[in-house]
Coordinates of N, CA and C in Angstrom, one line a residue:
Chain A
X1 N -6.4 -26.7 0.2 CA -5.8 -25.5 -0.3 C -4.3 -25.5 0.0
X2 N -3.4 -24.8 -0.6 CA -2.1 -24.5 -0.6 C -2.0 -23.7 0.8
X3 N -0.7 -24.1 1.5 CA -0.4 -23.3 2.6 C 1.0 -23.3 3.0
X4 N 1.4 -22.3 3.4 CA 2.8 -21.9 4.0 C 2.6 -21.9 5.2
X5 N 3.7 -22.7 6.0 CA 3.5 -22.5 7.9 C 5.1 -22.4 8.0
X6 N 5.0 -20.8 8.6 CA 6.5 -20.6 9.4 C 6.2 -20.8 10.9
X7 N 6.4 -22.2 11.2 CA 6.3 -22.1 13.0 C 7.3 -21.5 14.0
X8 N 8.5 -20.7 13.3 CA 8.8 -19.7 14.5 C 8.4 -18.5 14.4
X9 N 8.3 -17.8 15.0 CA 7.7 -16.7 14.7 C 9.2 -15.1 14.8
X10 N 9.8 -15.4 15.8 CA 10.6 -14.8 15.9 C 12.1 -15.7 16.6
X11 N 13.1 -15.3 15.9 CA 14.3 -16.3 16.6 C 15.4 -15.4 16.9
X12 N 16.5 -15.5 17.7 CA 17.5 -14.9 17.8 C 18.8 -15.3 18.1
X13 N 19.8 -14.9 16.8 CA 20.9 -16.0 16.9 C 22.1 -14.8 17.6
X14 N 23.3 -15.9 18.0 CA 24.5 -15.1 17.8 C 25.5 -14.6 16.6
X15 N 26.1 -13.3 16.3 CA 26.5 -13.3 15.8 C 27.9 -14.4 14.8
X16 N 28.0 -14.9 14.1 CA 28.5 -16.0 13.6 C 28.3 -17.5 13.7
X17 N 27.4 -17.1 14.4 CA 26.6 -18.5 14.6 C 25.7 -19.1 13.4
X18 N 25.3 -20.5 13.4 CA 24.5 -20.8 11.9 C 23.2 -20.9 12.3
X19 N 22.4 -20.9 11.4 CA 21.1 -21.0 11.2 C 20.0 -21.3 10.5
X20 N 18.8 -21.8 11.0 CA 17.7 -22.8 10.0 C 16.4 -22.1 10.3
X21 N 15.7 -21.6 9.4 CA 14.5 -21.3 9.3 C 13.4 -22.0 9.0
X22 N 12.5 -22.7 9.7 CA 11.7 -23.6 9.0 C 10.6 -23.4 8.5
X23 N 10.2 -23.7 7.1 CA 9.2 -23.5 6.3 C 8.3 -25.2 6.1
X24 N 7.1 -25.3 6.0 CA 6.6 -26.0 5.8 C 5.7 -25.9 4.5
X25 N 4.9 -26.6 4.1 CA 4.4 -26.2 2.4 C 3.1 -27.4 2.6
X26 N 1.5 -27.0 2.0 CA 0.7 -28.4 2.1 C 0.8 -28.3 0.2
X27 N 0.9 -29.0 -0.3 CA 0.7 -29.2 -1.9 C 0.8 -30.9 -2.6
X28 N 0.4 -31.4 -2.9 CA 0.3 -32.5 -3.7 C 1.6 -32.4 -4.5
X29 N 1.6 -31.4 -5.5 CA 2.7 -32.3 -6.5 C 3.9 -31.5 -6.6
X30 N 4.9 -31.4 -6.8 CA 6.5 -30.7 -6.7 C 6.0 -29.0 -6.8
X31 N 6.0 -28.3 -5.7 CA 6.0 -26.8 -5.8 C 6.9 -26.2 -6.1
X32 N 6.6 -25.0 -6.3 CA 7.5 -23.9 -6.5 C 7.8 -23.0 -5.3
X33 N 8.8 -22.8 -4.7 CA 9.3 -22.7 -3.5 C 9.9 -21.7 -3.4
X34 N 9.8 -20.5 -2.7 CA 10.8 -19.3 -2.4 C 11.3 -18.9 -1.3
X35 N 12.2 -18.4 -1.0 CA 12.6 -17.6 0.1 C 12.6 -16.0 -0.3
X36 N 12.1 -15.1 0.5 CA 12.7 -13.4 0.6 C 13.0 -13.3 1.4
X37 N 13.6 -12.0 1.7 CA 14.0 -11.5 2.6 C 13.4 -9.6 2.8
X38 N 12.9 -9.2 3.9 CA 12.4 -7.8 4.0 C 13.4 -7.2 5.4
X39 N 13.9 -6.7 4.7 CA 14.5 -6.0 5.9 C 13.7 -4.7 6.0
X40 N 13.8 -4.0 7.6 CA 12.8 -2.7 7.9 C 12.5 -1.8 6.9
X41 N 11.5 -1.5 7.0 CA 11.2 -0.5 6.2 C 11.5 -0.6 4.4
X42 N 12.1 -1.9 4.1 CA 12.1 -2.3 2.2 C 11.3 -3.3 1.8
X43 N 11.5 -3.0 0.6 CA 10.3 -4.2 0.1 C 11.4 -5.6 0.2
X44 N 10.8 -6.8 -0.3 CA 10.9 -8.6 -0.8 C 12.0 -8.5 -1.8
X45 N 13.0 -9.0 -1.2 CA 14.0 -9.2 -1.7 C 14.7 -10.8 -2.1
X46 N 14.4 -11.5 -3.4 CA 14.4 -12.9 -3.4 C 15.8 -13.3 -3.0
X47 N 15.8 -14.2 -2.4 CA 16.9 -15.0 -1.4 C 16.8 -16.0 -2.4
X48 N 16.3 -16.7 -2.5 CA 16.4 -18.4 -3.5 C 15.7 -18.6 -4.0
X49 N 15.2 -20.2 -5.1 CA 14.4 -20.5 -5.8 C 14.4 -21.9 -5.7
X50 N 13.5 -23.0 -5.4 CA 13.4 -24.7 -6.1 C 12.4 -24.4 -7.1
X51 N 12.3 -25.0 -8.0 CA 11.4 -24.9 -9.4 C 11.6 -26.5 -9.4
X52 N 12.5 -27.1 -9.7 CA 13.1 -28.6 -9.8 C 14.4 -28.9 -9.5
X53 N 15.2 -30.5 -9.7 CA 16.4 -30.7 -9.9 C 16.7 -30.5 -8.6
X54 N 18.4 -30.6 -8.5 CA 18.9 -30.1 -7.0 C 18.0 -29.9 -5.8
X55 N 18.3 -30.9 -4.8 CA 17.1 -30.3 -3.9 C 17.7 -29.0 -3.2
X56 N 18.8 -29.0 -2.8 CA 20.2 -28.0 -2.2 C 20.1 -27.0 -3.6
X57 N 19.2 -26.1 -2.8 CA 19.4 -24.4 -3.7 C 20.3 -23.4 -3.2
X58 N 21.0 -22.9 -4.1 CA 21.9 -21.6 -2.9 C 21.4 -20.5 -3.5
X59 N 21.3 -19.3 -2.6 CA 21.0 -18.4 -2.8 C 22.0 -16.8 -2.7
X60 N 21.1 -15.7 -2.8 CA 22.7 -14.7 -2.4 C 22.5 -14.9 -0.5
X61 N 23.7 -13.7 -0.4 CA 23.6 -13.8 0.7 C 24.7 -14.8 1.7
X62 N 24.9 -16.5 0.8 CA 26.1 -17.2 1.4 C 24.5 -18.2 2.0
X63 N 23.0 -17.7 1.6 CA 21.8 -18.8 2.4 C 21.2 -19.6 1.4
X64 N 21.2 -20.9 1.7 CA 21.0 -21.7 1.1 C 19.8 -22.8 1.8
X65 N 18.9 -23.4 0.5 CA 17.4 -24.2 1.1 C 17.6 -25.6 1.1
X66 N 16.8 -26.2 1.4 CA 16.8 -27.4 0.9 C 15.7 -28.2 1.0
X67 N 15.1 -28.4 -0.3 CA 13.7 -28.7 -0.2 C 13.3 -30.7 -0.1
X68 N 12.7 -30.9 1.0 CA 13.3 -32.3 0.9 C 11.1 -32.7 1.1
X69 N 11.1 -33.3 0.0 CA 9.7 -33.7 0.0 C 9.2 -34.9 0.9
X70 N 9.8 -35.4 1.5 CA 9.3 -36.4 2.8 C 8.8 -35.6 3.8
X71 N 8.8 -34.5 3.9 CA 9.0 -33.9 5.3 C 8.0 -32.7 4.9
X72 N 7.9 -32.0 3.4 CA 7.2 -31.0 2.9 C 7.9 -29.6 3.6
X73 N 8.9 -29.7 3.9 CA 10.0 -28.5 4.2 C 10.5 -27.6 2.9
X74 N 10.9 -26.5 3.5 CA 12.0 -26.3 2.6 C 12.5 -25.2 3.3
X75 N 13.8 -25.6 4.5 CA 14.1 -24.9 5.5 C 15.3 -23.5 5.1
X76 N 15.5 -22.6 5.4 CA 16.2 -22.1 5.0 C 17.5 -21.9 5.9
X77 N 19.0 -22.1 5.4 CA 20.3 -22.2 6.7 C 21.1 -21.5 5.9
X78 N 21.6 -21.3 7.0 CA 23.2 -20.4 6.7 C 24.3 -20.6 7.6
X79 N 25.3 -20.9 7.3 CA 26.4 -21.5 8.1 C 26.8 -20.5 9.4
X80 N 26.9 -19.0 9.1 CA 27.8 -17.8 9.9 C 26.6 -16.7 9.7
X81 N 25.9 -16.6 10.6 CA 25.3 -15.1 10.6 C 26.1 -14.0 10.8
X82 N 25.6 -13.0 10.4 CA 26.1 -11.4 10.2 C 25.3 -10.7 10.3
X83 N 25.7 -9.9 11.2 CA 24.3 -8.5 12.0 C 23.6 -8.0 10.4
X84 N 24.4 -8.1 9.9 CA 23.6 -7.6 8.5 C 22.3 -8.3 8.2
X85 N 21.9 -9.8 8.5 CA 21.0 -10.6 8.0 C 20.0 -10.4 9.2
X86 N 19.8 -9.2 10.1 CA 18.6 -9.4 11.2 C 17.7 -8.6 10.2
X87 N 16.6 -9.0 10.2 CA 15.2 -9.2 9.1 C 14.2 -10.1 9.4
X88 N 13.6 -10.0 8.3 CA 12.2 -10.7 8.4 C 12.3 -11.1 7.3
X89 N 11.9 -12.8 7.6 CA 12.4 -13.7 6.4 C 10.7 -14.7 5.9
X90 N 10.4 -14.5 4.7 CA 9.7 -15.2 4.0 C 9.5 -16.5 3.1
X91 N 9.0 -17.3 3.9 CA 8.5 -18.6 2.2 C 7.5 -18.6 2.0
X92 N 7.6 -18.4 0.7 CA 6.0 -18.9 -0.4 C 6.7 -19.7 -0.9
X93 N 5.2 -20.1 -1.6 CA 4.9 -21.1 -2.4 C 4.2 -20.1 -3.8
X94 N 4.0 -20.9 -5.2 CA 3.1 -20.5 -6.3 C 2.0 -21.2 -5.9
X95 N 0.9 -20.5 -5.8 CA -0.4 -21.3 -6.4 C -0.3 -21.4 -7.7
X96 N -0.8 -23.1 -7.6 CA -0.5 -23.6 -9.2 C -2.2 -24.5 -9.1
X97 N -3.3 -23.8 -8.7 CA -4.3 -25.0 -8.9 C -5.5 -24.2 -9.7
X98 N -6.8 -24.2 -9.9 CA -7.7 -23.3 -10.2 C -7.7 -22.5 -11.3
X99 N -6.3 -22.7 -12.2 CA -6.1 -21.5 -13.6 C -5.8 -20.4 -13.0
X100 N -4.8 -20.8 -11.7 CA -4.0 -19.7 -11.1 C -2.7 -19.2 -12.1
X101 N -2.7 -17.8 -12.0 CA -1.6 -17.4 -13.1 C -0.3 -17.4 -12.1
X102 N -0.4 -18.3 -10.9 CA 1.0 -18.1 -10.3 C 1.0 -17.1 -9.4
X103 N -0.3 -17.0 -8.7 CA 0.4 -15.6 -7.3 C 0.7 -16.5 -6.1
X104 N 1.5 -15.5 -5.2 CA 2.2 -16.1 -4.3 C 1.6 -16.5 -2.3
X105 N 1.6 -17.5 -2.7 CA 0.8 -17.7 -1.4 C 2.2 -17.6 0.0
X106 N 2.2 -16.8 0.5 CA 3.4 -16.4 1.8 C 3.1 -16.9 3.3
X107 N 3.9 -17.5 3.8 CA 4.0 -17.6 5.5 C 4.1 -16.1 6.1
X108 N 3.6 -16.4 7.1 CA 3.5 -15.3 8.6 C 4.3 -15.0 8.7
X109 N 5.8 -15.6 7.7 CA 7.4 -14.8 8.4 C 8.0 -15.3 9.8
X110 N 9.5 -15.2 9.8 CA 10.0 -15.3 10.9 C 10.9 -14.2 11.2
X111 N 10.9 -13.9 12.0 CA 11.8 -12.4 12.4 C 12.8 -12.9 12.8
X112 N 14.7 -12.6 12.3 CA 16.0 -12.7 12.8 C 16.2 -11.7 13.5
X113 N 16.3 -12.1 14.6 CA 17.6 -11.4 15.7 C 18.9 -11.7 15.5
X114 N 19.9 -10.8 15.4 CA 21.1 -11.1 15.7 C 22.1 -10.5 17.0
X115 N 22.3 -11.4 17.8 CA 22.7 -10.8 18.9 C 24.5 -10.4 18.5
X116 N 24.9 -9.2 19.1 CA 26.6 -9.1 18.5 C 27.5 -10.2 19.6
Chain B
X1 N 21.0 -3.7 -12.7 CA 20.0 -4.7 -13.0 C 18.6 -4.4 -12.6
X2 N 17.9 -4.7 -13.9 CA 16.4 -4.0 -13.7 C 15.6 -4.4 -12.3
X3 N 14.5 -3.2 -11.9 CA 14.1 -2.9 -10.9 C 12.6 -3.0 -10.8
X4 N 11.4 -3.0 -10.1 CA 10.2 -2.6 -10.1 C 10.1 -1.5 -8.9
X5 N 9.8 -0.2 -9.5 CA 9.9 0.7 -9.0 C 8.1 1.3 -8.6
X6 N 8.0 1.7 -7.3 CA 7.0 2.0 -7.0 C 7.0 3.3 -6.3
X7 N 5.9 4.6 -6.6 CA 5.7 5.5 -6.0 C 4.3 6.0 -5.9
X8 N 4.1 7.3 -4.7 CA 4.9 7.4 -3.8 C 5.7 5.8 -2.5
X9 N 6.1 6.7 -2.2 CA 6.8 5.2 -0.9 C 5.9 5.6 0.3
X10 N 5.0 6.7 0.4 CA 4.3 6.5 1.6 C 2.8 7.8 1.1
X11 N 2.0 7.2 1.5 CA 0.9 7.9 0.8 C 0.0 8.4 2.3
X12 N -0.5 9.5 2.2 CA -1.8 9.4 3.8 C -3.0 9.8 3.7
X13 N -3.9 9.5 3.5 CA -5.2 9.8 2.8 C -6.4 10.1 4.0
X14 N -7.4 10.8 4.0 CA -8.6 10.4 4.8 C -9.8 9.2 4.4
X15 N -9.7 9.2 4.7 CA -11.1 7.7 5.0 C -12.3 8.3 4.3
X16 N -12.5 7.3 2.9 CA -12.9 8.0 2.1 C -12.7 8.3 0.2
X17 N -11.3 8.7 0.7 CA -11.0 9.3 -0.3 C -10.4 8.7 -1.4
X18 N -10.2 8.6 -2.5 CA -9.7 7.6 -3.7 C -8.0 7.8 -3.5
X19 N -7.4 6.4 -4.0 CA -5.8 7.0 -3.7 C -5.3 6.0 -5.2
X20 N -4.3 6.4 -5.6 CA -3.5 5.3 -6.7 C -2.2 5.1 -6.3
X21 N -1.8 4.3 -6.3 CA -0.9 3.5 -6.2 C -0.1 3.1 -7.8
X22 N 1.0 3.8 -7.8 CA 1.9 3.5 -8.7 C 3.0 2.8 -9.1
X23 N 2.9 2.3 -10.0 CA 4.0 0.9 -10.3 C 4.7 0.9 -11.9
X24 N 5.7 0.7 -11.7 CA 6.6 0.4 -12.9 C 7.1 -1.1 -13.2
X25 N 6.6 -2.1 -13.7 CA 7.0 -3.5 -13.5 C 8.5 -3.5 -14.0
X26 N 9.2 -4.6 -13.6 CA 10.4 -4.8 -15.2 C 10.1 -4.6 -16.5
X27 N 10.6 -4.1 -17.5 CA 10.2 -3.9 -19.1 C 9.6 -5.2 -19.3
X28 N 10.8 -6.0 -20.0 CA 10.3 -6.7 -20.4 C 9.0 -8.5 -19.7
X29 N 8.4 -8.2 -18.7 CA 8.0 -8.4 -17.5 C 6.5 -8.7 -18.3
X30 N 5.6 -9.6 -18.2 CA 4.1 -9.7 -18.9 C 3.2 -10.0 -17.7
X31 N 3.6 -10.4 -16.2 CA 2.8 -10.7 -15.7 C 2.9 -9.6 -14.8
X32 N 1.9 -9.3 -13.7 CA 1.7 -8.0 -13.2 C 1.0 -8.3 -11.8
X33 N 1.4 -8.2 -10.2 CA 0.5 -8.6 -9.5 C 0.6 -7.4 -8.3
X34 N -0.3 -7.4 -7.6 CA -0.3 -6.2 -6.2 C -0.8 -7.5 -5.2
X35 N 0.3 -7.2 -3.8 CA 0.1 -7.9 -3.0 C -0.2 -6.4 -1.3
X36 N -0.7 -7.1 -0.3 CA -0.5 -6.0 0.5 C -0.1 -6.8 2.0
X37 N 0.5 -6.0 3.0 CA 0.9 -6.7 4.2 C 0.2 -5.4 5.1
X38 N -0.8 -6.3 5.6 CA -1.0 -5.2 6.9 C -0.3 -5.1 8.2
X39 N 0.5 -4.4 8.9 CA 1.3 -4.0 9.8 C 1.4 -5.7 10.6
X40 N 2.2 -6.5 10.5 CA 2.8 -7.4 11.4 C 1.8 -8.8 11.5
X41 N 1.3 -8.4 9.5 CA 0.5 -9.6 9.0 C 1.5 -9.9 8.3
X42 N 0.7 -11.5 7.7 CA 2.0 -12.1 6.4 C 1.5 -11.3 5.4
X43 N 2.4 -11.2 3.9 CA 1.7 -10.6 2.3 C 1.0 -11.4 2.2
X44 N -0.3 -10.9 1.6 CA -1.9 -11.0 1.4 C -1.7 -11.1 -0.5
X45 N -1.9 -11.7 -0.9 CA -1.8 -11.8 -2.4 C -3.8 -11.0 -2.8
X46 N -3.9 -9.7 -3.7 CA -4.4 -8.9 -4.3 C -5.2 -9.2 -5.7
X47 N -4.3 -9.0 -6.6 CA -4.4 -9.3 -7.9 C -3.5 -9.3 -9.1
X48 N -3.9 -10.4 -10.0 CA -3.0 -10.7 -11.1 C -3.0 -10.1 -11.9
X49 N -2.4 -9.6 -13.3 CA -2.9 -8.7 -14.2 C -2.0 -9.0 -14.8
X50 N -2.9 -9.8 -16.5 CA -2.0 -10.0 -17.7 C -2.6 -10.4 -18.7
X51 N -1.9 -9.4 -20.2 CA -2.5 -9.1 -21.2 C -3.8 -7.8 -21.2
X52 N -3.8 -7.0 -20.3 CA -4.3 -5.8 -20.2 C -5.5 -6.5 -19.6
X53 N -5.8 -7.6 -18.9 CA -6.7 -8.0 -18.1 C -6.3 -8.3 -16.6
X54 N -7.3 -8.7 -15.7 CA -7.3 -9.1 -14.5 C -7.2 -10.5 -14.8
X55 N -6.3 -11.7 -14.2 CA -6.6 -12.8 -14.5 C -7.2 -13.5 -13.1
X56 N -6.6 -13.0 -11.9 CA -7.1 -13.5 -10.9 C -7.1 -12.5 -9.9
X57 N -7.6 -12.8 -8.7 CA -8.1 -11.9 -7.9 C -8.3 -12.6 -6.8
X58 N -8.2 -11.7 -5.4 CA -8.5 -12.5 -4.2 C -10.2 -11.6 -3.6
X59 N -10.4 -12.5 -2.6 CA -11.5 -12.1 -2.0 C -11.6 -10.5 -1.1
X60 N -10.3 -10.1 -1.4 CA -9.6 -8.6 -0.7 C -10.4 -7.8 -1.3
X61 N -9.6 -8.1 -3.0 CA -10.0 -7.5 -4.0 C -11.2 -6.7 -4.5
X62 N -12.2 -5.8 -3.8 CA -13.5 -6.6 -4.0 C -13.7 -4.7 -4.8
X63 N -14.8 -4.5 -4.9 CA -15.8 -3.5 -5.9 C -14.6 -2.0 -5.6
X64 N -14.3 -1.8 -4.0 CA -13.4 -0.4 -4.7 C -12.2 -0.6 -5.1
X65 N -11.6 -1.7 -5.2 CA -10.3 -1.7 -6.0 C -10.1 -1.9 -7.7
X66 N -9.4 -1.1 -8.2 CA -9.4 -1.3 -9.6 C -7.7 -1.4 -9.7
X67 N -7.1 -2.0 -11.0 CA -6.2 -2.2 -11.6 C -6.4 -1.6 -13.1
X68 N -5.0 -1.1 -12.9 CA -5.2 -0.6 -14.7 C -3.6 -0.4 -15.2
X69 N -3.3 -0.4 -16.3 CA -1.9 -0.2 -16.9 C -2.3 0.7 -18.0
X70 N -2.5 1.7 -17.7 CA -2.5 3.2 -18.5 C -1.9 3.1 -19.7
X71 N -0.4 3.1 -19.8 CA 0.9 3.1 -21.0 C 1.7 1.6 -20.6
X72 N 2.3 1.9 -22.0 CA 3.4 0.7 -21.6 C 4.3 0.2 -20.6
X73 N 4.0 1.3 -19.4 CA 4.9 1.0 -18.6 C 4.6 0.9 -17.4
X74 N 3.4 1.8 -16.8 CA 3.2 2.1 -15.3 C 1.9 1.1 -15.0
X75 N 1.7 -0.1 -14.1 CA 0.1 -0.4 -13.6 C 0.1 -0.1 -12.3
X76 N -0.8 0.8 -12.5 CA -1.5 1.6 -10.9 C -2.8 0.6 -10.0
X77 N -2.5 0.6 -8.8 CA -3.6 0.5 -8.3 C -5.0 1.1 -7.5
X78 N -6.1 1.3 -7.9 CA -7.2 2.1 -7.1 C -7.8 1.5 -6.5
X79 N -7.9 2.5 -5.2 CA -8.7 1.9 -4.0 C -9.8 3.2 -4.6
X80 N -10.8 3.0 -4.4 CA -12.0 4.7 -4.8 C -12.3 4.9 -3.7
X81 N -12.8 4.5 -2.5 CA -13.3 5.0 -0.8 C -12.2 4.3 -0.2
X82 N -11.3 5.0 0.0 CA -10.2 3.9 1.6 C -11.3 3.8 2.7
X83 N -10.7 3.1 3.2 CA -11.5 2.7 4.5 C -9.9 2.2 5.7
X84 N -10.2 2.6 6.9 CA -9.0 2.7 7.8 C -8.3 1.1 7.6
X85 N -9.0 0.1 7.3 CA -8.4 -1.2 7.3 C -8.0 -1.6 5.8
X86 N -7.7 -0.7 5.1 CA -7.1 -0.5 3.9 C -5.5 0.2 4.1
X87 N -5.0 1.0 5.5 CA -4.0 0.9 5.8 C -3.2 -0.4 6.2
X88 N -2.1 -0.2 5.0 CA -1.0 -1.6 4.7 C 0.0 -1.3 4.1
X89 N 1.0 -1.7 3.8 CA 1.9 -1.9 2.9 C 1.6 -2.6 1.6
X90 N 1.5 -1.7 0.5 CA 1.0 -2.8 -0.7 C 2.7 -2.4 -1.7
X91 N 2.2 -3.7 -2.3 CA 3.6 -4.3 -3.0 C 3.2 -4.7 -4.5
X92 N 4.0 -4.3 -5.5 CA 3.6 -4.6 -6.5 C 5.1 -5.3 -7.0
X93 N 4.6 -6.3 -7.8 CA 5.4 -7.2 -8.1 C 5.1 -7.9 -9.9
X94 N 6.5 -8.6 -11.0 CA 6.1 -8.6 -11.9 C 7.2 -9.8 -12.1
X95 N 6.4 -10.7 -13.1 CA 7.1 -11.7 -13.5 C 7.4 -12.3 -14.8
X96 N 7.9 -12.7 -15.3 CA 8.2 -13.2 -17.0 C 7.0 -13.9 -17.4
X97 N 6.6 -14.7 -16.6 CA 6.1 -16.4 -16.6 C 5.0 -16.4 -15.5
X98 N 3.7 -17.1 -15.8 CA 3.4 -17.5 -14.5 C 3.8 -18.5 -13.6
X99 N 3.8 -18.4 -12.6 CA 5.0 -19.3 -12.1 C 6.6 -18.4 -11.9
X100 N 7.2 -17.9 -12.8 CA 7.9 -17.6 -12.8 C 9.0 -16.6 -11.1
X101 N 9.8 -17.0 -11.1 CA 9.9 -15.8 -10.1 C 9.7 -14.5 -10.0
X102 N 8.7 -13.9 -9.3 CA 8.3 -12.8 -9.0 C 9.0 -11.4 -8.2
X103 N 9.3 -10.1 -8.6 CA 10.2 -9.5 -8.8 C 9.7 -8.1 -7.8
X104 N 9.9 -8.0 -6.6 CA 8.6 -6.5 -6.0 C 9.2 -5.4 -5.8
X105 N 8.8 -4.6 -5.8 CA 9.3 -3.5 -5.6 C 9.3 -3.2 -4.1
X106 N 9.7 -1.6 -4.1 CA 10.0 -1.3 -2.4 C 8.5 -1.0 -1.8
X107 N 7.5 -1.0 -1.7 CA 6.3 -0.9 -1.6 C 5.8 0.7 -1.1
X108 N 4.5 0.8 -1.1 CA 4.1 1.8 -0.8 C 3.3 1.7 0.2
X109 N 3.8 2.5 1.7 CA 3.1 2.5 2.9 C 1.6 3.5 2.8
X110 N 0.4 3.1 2.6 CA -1.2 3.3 2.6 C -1.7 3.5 4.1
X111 N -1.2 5.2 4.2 CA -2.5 5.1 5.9 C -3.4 5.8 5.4
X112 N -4.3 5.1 6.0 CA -6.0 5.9 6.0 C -6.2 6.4 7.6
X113 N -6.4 8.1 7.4 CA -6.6 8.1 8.5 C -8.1 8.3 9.0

């Protein structure tokens, strides 16, 4: 079966400092790949997309993925954090097997700290 | 730039009792899903809903939950008896495409007390 593994659970950067969120993905053939973003109390806010092409997706925000299929990643970084990006950060995947209409199978999240 | 808009943003019900859950997808939007996060779980994927049917469904899903799209615009979700472990954040979300990127709204916090 399809699976999302965020093995950090919680991280905490310095302000302007960069950063990589690691997403892992189990699927056979080219997925469909997302990032969100929830900050307290709001709903999933989409950060990026891989569908195909470019493996280097950029997203809003200045966060950018990069889905590299040797590895079955698709980590998410950003050069300069900003207290603004402390949240709870999500990757799914599409289920695409079974005459799935595409719902979203999601990782356990990793939670950003930003220290000032 | 269009939105999926959900209300109420926080509902509190007794254990028991039927509750709906309301949703406005994007207009022009054909696919239709409810996801739910229970407190400091991952989102739990619910059910799909497209063409005025259920297309998929998870094992969550089960006899007291209904889906329905009343008018052109709003798909609600019903729980008919909450039960305390039905308190969660549920999320309704809507997409062009299957597959497509999927669009959620700000969710609606469900305690059963």
């Amino acid at each position: 079966a399809q699976s999302v593994t965020q093995p950090d659970i919680h991280i905490t950067v310095s302000e302007g400092a960069s950063l990589e969120l690691r997403c892992n993905y189990s699927y056979g053939a080219t997925p469909y790949l997302f990032w969100y973003v929830q900050s307290p109390g709001q709903g999933l806010q989409l950060l990026l997309k891989y569908f195909s092409g470019d493996t280097l997706v950029q997203g809003i925000k200045g966060f950018e993925a990069e889905f590299k299929r040797s590895q079955s990643s698709f980590n998410l970084r950003k050069p300069s954090v900003h207290w603004s990006d402390a949240a709870e950060y999500f990757c799914a995947v599409v289920r695409s097997y079974g005459g799935s209409q595409g719902n979203l199978i999601f990782g356990k999240g990793t939670k950003l700290s930003v220290k000032p | 730039e269009p939105e999926v808009t959900q209300t109420p943003s926080h509902q509190v019900t007794q254990m028991g009792q039927e509750v709906i859950l309301r949703c406005v997808p994007i207009s022009n939007h054909l696919y239709f899903y409810w996801y739910r996060q229970i407190l400091g779980q991952k989102v739990e994927f619910l059910v799909s809903f497209y063409n005025n049917e259920i297309s998929e469904k998870s094992e969550i899903f089960d006899d007291q939950f209904s889906v329905e799209r009343p008018d052109g615009s709003n798909f609600t979700l019903k729980i008919r008896s909450t039960k305390l472990e039905d308190s969660a954040m549920y999320f309704c979300a809507s997409s062009s495409g299957p597959g497509d990127t999927q669009y959620f709204g700000p969710g609606t916090r469900l305690t059963v007390l």
